[in-house]
Amino acid sequence: MEDQLLCCEVDSIRRAYQDVNLLNDRVLHTMLKAEENYLPSPNYFKCVQKEIVPKMRKIVATWMLEVCEEQKCEEEVFPLAMNYLDRFLSVEATRKTRLQLLGATCMFLASKMKETVPLTAEKLCIYTDNSVQPGELLVI
């Protein structure tokens, strides 16, 4: 019997045509302009936050990275969670006692956006040494 393919694989099948509207610079400029509206303020520690200082953000960021590494999260989870954290901190004054809750919430949301099997509220609460309860994480 001759060797033959049992399936029909053809590279010339085009599933979607290139959209000429997306290939011009106008779209890129519009997206970059829109991104500017959602970037965190670079000086939110001076203007918005009264209790939280950069050192505290560093401690929470290190904790978040360790959780992501230990849980083998997708590589996009940590940067997205940090983006959520910075964007929130740049608009909302937060007490230092709630910073870890905020970090856990940001990881929870980022994980749901990027993971096929996201982190659970219960697992994140264990990483906070149960200083955060699942109910708090789900309500915030």
mmCIF file with all atom_site columns, N, CA, C and O in Angstrom, residues 40-42 44-45 49 51-65 78-90 96 99-100 102-103:
data_model
loop_
_atom_site.group_PDB
_atom_site.id
_atom_site.type_symbol
_atom_site.label_atom_id
_atom_site.label_alt_id
_atom_site.label_comp_id
_atom_site.label_asym_id
_atom_site.label_entity_id
_atom_site.label_seq_id
_atom_site.pdbx_PDB_ins_code
_atom_site.Cartn_x
_atom_site.Cartn_y
_atom_site.Cartn_z
_atom_site.occupancy
_atom_site.B_iso_or_equiv
_atom_site.pdbx_formal_charge
_atom_site.auth_seq_id
_atom_site.auth_comp_id
_atom_site.auth_asym_id
_atom_site.auth_atom_id
_atom_site.pdbx_PDB_model_num
ATOM 1   N N  . PRO A 1 40  ? -1.345 54.139 34.533 1.00 0.00 ? 40  PRO A N  1
ATOM 2   C CA . PRO A 1 40  ? -1.329 54.658 35.903 1.00 0.00 ? 40  PRO A CA 1
ATOM 3   C C  . PRO A 1 40  ? -0.517 55.940 35.989 1.00 0.00 ? 40  PRO A C  1
ATOM 4   O O  . PRO A 1 40  ? 0.447  56.127 35.258 1.00 0.00 ? 40  PRO A O  1
ATOM 5   N N  . SER A 1 41  ? -0.928 56.798 36.884 1.00 0.00 ? 41  SER A N  1
ATOM 6   C CA . SER A 1 41  ? -0.206 58.051 37.097 1.00 0.00 ? 41  SER A CA 1
ATOM 7   C C  . SER A 1 41  ? 1.173  57.731 37.667 1.00 0.00 ? 41  SER A C  1
ATOM 8   O O  . SER A 1 41  ? 1.287  56.951 38.612 1.00 0.00 ? 41  SER A O  1
ATOM 9   N N  . PRO A 1 42  ? 2.242  58.302 37.130 1.00 0.00 ? 42  PRO A N  1
ATOM 10  C CA . PRO A 1 42  ? 3.585  57.972 37.614 1.00 0.00 ? 42  PRO A CA 1
ATOM 11  C C  . PRO A 1 42  ? 3.887  58.531 39.012 1.00 0.00 ? 42  PRO A C  1
ATOM 12  O O  . PRO A 1 42  ? 4.805  58.062 39.676 1.00 0.00 ? 42  PRO A O  1
ATOM 13  N N  . TYR A 1 44  ? 1.606  58.700 41.720 1.00 0.00 ? 44  TYR A N  1
ATOM 14  C CA . TYR A 1 44  ? 0.466  58.475 42.604 1.00 0.00 ? 44  TYR A CA 1
ATOM 15  C C  . TYR A 1 44  ? 0.855  58.360 44.072 1.00 0.00 ? 44  TYR A C  1
ATOM 16  O O  . TYR A 1 44  ? 0.024  58.563 44.951 1.00 0.00 ? 44  TYR A O  1
ATOM 17  N N  . PHE A 1 45  ? 2.107  58.062 44.373 1.00 0.00 ? 45  PHE A N  1
ATOM 18  C CA . PHE A 1 45  ? 2.513  58.018 45.772 1.00 0.00 ? 45  PHE A CA 1
ATOM 19  C C  . PHE A 1 45  ? 2.483  59.410 46.395 1.00 0.00 ? 45  PHE A C  1
ATOM 20  O O  . PHE A 1 45  ? 2.246  59.570 47.582 1.00 0.00 ? 45  PHE A O  1
ATOM 21  N N  . GLN A 1 49  ? -1.887 58.479 47.214 1.00 0.00 ? 49  GLN A N  1
ATOM 22  C CA . GLN A 1 49  ? -1.699 57.609 48.376 1.00 0.00 ? 49  GLN A CA 1
ATOM 23  C C  . GLN A 1 49  ? -1.160 58.380 49.576 1.00 0.00 ? 49  GLN A C  1
ATOM 24  O O  . GLN A 1 49  ? -0.176 59.097 49.459 1.00 0.00 ? 49  GLN A O  1
ATOM 25  N N  . GLU A 1 51  ? -1.064 56.615 52.896 1.00 0.00 ? 51  GLU A N  1
ATOM 26  C CA . GLU A 1 51  ? -0.453 55.624 53.784 1.00 0.00 ? 51  GLU A CA 1
ATOM 27  C C  . GLU A 1 51  ? 0.571  54.733 53.082 1.00 0.00 ? 51  GLU A C  1
ATOM 28  O O  . GLU A 1 51  ? 1.502  54.256 53.703 1.00 0.00 ? 51  GLU A O  1
ATOM 29  N N  . ILE A 1 52  ? 0.368  54.488 51.808 1.00 0.00 ? 52  ILE A N  1
ATOM 30  C CA . ILE A 1 52  ? 1.209  53.528 51.076 1.00 0.00 ? 52  ILE A CA 1
ATOM 31  C C  . ILE A 1 52  ? 2.415  54.247 50.483 1.00 0.00 ? 52  ILE A C  1
ATOM 32  O O  . ILE A 1 52  ? 2.278  55.305 49.869 1.00 0.00 ? 52  ILE A O  1
ATOM 33  N N  . VAL A 1 53  ? 3.579  53.625 50.664 1.00 0.00 ? 53  VAL A N  1
ATOM 34  C CA . VAL A 1 53  ? 4.833  54.166 50.132 1.00 0.00 ? 53  VAL A CA 1
ATOM 35  C C  . VAL A 1 53  ? 5.428  53.140 49.159 1.00 0.00 ? 53  VAL A C  1
ATOM 36  O O  . VAL A 1 53  ? 5.030  51.978 49.167 1.00 0.00 ? 53  VAL A O  1
ATOM 37  N N  . PRO A 1 54  ? 6.378  53.559 48.311 1.00 0.00 ? 54  PRO A N  1
ATOM 38  C CA . PRO A 1 54  ? 6.941  52.643 47.316 1.00 0.00 ? 54  PRO A CA 1
ATOM 39  C C  . PRO A 1 54  ? 7.488  51.338 47.901 1.00 0.00 ? 54  PRO A C  1
ATOM 40  O O  . PRO A 1 54  ? 7.390  50.284 47.274 1.00 0.00 ? 54  PRO A O  1
ATOM 41  N N  . LYS A 1 55  ? 8.055  51.394 49.095 1.00 0.00 ? 55  LYS A N  1
ATOM 42  C CA . LYS A 1 55  ? 8.602  50.185 49.708 1.00 0.00 ? 55  LYS A CA 1
ATOM 43  C C  . LYS A 1 55  ? 7.502  49.138 49.941 1.00 0.00 ? 55  LYS A C  1
ATOM 44  O O  . LYS A 1 55  ? 7.722  47.940 49.755 1.00 0.00 ? 55  LYS A O  1
ATOM 45  N N  . MET A 1 56  ? 6.321  49.586 50.330 1.00 0.00 ? 56  MET A N  1
ATOM 46  C CA . MET A 1 56  ? 5.199  48.669 50.545 1.00 0.00 ? 56  MET A CA 1
ATOM 47  C C  . MET A 1 56  ? 4.751  48.034 49.237 1.00 0.00 ? 56  MET A C  1
ATOM 48  O O  . MET A 1 56  ? 4.436  46.849 49.188 1.00 0.00 ? 56  MET A O  1
ATOM 49  N N  . ARG A 1 57  ? 4.743  48.837 48.168 1.00 0.00 ? 57  ARG A N  1
ATOM 50  C CA . ARG A 1 57  ? 4.389  48.289 46.855 1.00 0.00 ? 57  ARG A CA 1
ATOM 51  C C  . ARG A 1 57  ? 5.396  47.222 46.447 1.00 0.00 ? 57  ARG A C  1
ATOM 52  O O  . ARG A 1 57  ? 5.035  46.192 45.897 1.00 0.00 ? 57  ARG A O  1
ATOM 53  N N  . LYS A 1 58  ? 6.662  47.460 46.731 1.00 0.00 ? 58  LYS A N  1
ATOM 54  C CA . LYS A 1 58  ? 7.699  46.491 46.389 1.00 0.00 ? 58  LYS A CA 1
ATOM 55  C C  . LYS A 1 58  ? 7.492  45.179 47.143 1.00 0.00 ? 58  LYS A C  1
ATOM 56  O O  . LYS A 1 58  ? 7.639  44.093 46.568 1.00 0.00 ? 58  LYS A O  1
ATOM 57  N N  . ILE A 1 59  ? 7.138  45.263 48.410 1.00 0.00 ? 59  ILE A N  1
ATOM 58  C CA . ILE A 1 59  ? 6.905  44.053 49.208 1.00 0.00 ? 59  ILE A CA 1
ATOM 59  C C  . ILE A 1 59  ? 5.728  43.265 48.637 1.00 0.00 ? 59  ILE A C  1
ATOM 60  O O  . ILE A 1 59  ? 5.804  42.040 48.470 1.00 0.00 ? 59  ILE A O  1
ATOM 61  N N  . VAL A 1 60  ? 4.633  43.959 48.319 1.00 0.00 ? 60  VAL A N  1
ATOM 62  C CA . VAL A 1 60  ? 3.465  43.278 47.751 1.00 0.00 ? 60  VAL A CA 1
ATOM 63  C C  . VAL A 1 60  ? 3.789  42.702 46.378 1.00 0.00 ? 60  VAL A C  1
ATOM 64  O O  . VAL A 1 60  ? 3.384  41.583 46.051 1.00 0.00 ? 60  VAL A O  1
ATOM 65  N N  . ALA A 1 61  ? 4.541  43.444 45.565 1.00 0.00 ? 61  ALA A N  1
ATOM 66  C CA . ALA A 1 61  ? 4.908  42.963 44.228 1.00 0.00 ? 61  ALA A CA 1
ATOM 67  C C  . ALA A 1 61  ? 5.772  41.699 44.334 1.00 0.00 ? 61  ALA A C  1
ATOM 68  O O  . ALA A 1 61  ? 5.584  40.751 43.565 1.00 0.00 ? 61  ALA A O  1
ATOM 69  N N  . THR A 1 62  ? 6.698  41.668 45.270 1.00 0.00 ? 62  THR A N  1
ATOM 70  C CA . THR A 1 62  ? 7.543  40.492 45.463 1.00 0.00 ? 62  THR A CA 1
ATOM 71  C C  . THR A 1 62  ? 6.698  39.298 45.879 1.00 0.00 ? 62  THR A C  1
ATOM 72  O O  . THR A 1 62  ? 6.874  38.190 45.373 1.00 0.00 ? 62  THR A O  1
ATOM 73  N N  . TRP A 1 63  ? 5.760  39.538 46.793 1.00 0.00 ? 63  TRP A N  1
ATOM 74  C CA . TRP A 1 63  ? 4.856  38.471 47.235 1.00 0.00 ? 63  TRP A CA 1
ATOM 75  C C  . TRP A 1 63  ? 4.023  37.945 46.060 1.00 0.00 ? 63  TRP A C  1
ATOM 76  O O  . TRP A 1 63  ? 3.892  36.737 45.872 1.00 0.00 ? 63  TRP A O  1
ATOM 77  N N  . MET A 1 64  ? 3.500  38.860 45.250 1.00 0.00 ? 64  MET A N  1
ATOM 78  C CA . MET A 1 64  ? 2.688  38.461 44.096 1.00 0.00 ? 64  MET A CA 1
ATOM 79  C C  . MET A 1 64  ? 3.504  37.637 43.110 1.00 0.00 ? 64  MET A C  1
ATOM 80  O O  . MET A 1 64  ? 3.019  36.628 42.578 1.00 0.00 ? 64  MET A O  1
ATOM 81  N N  . LEU A 1 65  ? 4.748  38.046 42.864 1.00 0.00 ? 65  LEU A N  1
ATOM 82  C CA . LEU A 1 65  ? 5.615  37.304 41.956 1.00 0.00 ? 65  LEU A CA 1
ATOM 83  C C  . LEU A 1 65  ? 5.897  35.907 42.485 1.00 0.00 ? 65  LEU A C  1
ATOM 84  O O  . LEU A 1 65  ? 5.861  34.924 41.734 1.00 0.00 ? 65  LEU A O  1
ATOM 85  N N  . PHE A 1 78  ? 1.386  37.896 36.079 1.00 0.00 ? 78  PHE A N  1
ATOM 86  C CA . PHE A 1 78  ? 2.026  38.846 36.988 1.00 0.00 ? 78  PHE A CA 1
ATOM 87  C C  . PHE A 1 78  ? 2.046  40.269 36.435 1.00 0.00 ? 78  PHE A C  1
ATOM 88  O O  . PHE A 1 78  ? 1.621  41.207 37.129 1.00 0.00 ? 78  PHE A O  1
ATOM 89  N N  . PRO A 1 79  ? 2.503  40.507 35.189 1.00 0.00 ? 79  PRO A N  1
ATOM 90  C CA . PRO A 1 79  ? 2.490  41.894 34.695 1.00 0.00 ? 79  PRO A CA 1
ATOM 91  C C  . PRO A 1 79  ? 1.079  42.487 34.632 1.00 0.00 ? 79  PRO A C  1
ATOM 92  O O  . PRO A 1 79  ? 0.892  43.667 34.925 1.00 0.00 ? 79  PRO A O  1
ATOM 93  N N  . LEU A 1 80  ? 0.102  41.680 34.275 1.00 0.00 ? 80  LEU A N  1
ATOM 94  C CA . LEU A 1 80  ? -1.269 42.181 34.224 1.00 0.00 ? 80  LEU A CA 1
ATOM 95  C C  . LEU A 1 80  ? -1.768 42.523 35.625 1.00 0.00 ? 80  LEU A C  1
ATOM 96  O O  . LEU A 1 80  ? -2.396 43.576 35.832 1.00 0.00 ? 80  LEU A O  1
ATOM 97  N N  . ALA A 1 81  ? -1.461 41.684 36.599 1.00 0.00 ? 81  ALA A N  1
ATOM 98  C CA . ALA A 1 81  ? -1.856 41.958 37.980 1.00 0.00 ? 81  ALA A CA 1
ATOM 99  C C  . ALA A 1 81  ? -1.198 43.234 38.492 1.00 0.00 ? 81  ALA A C  1
ATOM 100 O O  . ALA A 1 81  ? -1.830 44.049 39.174 1.00 0.00 ? 81  ALA A O  1
ATOM 101 N N  . MET A 1 82  ? 0.078  43.440 38.167 1.00 0.00 ? 82  MET A N  1
ATOM 102 C CA . MET A 1 82  ? 0.762  44.656 38.583 1.00 0.00 ? 82  MET A CA 1
ATOM 103 C C  . MET A 1 82  ? 0.169  45.887 37.899 1.00 0.00 ? 82  MET A C  1
ATOM 104 O O  . MET A 1 82  ? 0.062  46.952 38.500 1.00 0.00 ? 82  MET A O  1
ATOM 105 N N  . ASN A 1 83  ? -0.232 45.731 36.661 1.00 0.00 ? 83  ASN A N  1
ATOM 106 C CA . ASN A 1 83  ? -0.880 46.829 35.954 1.00 0.00 ? 83  ASN A CA 1
ATOM 107 C C  . ASN A 1 83  ? -2.190 47.193 36.639 1.00 0.00 ? 83  ASN A C  1
ATOM 108 O O  . ASN A 1 83  ? -2.485 48.375 36.854 1.00 0.00 ? 83  ASN A O  1
ATOM 109 N N  . TYR A 1 84  ? -2.982 46.183 37.000 1.00 0.00 ? 84  TYR A N  1
ATOM 110 C CA . TYR A 1 84  ? -4.227 46.429 37.737 1.00 0.00 ? 84  TYR A CA 1
ATOM 111 C C  . TYR A 1 84  ? -3.938 47.140 39.060 1.00 0.00 ? 84  TYR A C  1
ATOM 112 O O  . TYR A 1 84  ? -4.623 48.088 39.423 1.00 0.00 ? 84  TYR A O  1
ATOM 113 N N  . LEU A 1 85  ? -2.916 46.662 39.770 1.00 0.00 ? 85  LEU A N  1
ATOM 114 C CA . LEU A 1 85  ? -2.567 47.241 41.066 1.00 0.00 ? 85  LEU A CA 1
ATOM 115 C C  . LEU A 1 85  ? -2.195 48.718 40.918 1.00 0.00 ? 85  LEU A C  1
ATOM 116 O O  . LEU A 1 85  ? -2.717 49.582 41.635 1.00 0.00 ? 85  LEU A O  1
ATOM 117 N N  . ASP A 1 86  ? -1.316 49.015 39.984 1.00 0.00 ? 86  ASP A N  1
ATOM 118 C CA . ASP A 1 86  ? -0.874 50.403 39.792 1.00 0.00 ? 86  ASP A CA 1
ATOM 119 C C  . ASP A 1 86  ? -2.011 51.305 39.323 1.00 0.00 ? 86  ASP A C  1
ATOM 120 O O  . ASP A 1 86  ? -2.126 52.453 39.762 1.00 0.00 ? 86  ASP A O  1
ATOM 121 N N  . ARG A 1 87  ? -2.852 50.797 38.443 1.00 0.00 ? 87  ARG A N  1
ATOM 122 C CA . ARG A 1 87  ? -3.966 51.607 37.962 1.00 0.00 ? 87  ARG A CA 1
ATOM 123 C C  . ARG A 1 87  ? -4.948 51.910 39.089 1.00 0.00 ? 87  ARG A C  1
ATOM 124 O O  . ARG A 1 87  ? -5.470 53.023 39.182 1.00 0.00 ? 87  ARG A O  1
ATOM 125 N N  . PHE A 1 88  ? -5.179 50.934 39.963 1.00 0.00 ? 88  PHE A N  1
ATOM 126 C CA . PHE A 1 88  ? -6.075 51.171 41.093 1.00 0.00 ? 88  PHE A CA 1
ATOM 127 C C  . PHE A 1 88  ? -5.458 52.158 42.071 1.00 0.00 ? 88  PHE A C  1
ATOM 128 O O  . PHE A 1 88  ? -6.117 53.103 42.515 1.00 0.00 ? 88  PHE A O  1
ATOM 129 N N  . LEU A 1 89  ? -4.179 51.930 42.401 1.00 0.00 ? 89  LEU A N  1
ATOM 130 C CA . LEU A 1 89  ? -3.511 52.811 43.362 1.00 0.00 ? 89  LEU A CA 1
ATOM 131 C C  . LEU A 1 89  ? -3.381 54.247 42.849 1.00 0.00 ? 89  LEU A C  1
ATOM 132 O O  . LEU A 1 89  ? -3.276 55.182 43.638 1.00 0.00 ? 89  LEU A O  1
ATOM 133 N N  . SER A 1 90  ? -3.383 54.427 41.537 1.00 0.00 ? 90  SER A N  1
ATOM 134 C CA . SER A 1 90  ? -3.230 55.778 41.004 1.00 0.00 ? 90  SER A CA 1
ATOM 135 C C  . SER A 1 90  ? -4.529 56.576 41.043 1.00 0.00 ? 90  SER A C  1
ATOM 136 O O  . SER A 1 90  ? -4.502 57.788 40.818 1.00 0.00 ? 90  SER A O  1
ATOM 137 N N  . LYS A 1 96  ? -2.985 50.936 54.159 1.00 0.00 ? 96  LYS A N  1
ATOM 138 C CA . LYS A 1 96  ? -1.907 49.947 54.071 1.00 0.00 ? 96  LYS A CA 1
ATOM 139 C C  . LYS A 1 96  ? -2.349 48.580 54.563 1.00 0.00 ? 96  LYS A C  1
ATOM 140 O O  . LYS A 1 96  ? -1.818 47.560 54.125 1.00 0.00 ? 96  LYS A O  1
ATOM 141 N N  . LEU A 1 99  ? -3.621 46.550 51.490 1.00 0.00 ? 99  LEU A N  1
ATOM 142 C CA . LEU A 1 99  ? -2.769 46.429 50.312 1.00 0.00 ? 99  LEU A CA 1
ATOM 143 C C  . LEU A 1 99  ? -2.618 44.979 49.854 1.00 0.00 ? 99  LEU A C  1
ATOM 144 O O  . LEU A 1 99  ? -2.657 44.696 48.658 1.00 0.00 ? 99  LEU A O  1
ATOM 145 N N  . GLN A 1 100 ? -2.459 44.054 50.786 1.00 0.00 ? 100 GLN A N  1
ATOM 146 C CA . GLN A 1 100 ? -2.329 42.656 50.381 1.00 0.00 ? 100 GLN A CA 1
ATOM 147 C C  . GLN A 1 100 ? -3.641 42.136 49.801 1.00 0.00 ? 100 GLN A C  1
ATOM 148 O O  . GLN A 1 100 ? -3.634 41.353 48.847 1.00 0.00 ? 100 GLN A O  1
ATOM 149 N N  . LEU A 1 102 ? -5.712 43.948 48.120 1.00 0.00 ? 102 LEU A N  1
ATOM 150 C CA . LEU A 1 102 ? -5.729 44.511 46.770 1.00 0.00 ? 102 LEU A CA 1
ATOM 151 C C  . LEU A 1 102 ? -4.826 43.703 45.839 1.00 0.00 ? 102 LEU A C  1
ATOM 152 O O  . LEU A 1 102 ? -5.217 43.377 44.712 1.00 0.00 ? 102 LEU A O  1
ATOM 153 N N  . GLY A 1 103 ? -3.626 43.354 46.303 1.00 0.00 ? 103 GLY A N  1
ATOM 154 C CA . GLY A 1 103 ? -2.721 42.546 45.482 1.00 0.00 ? 103 GLY A CA 1
ATOM 155 C C  . GLY A 1 103 ? -3.312 41.184 45.152 1.00 0.00 ? 103 GLY A C  1
ATOM 156 O O  . GLY A 1 103 ? -3.219 40.709 44.015 1.00 0.00 ? 103 GLY A O  1
#
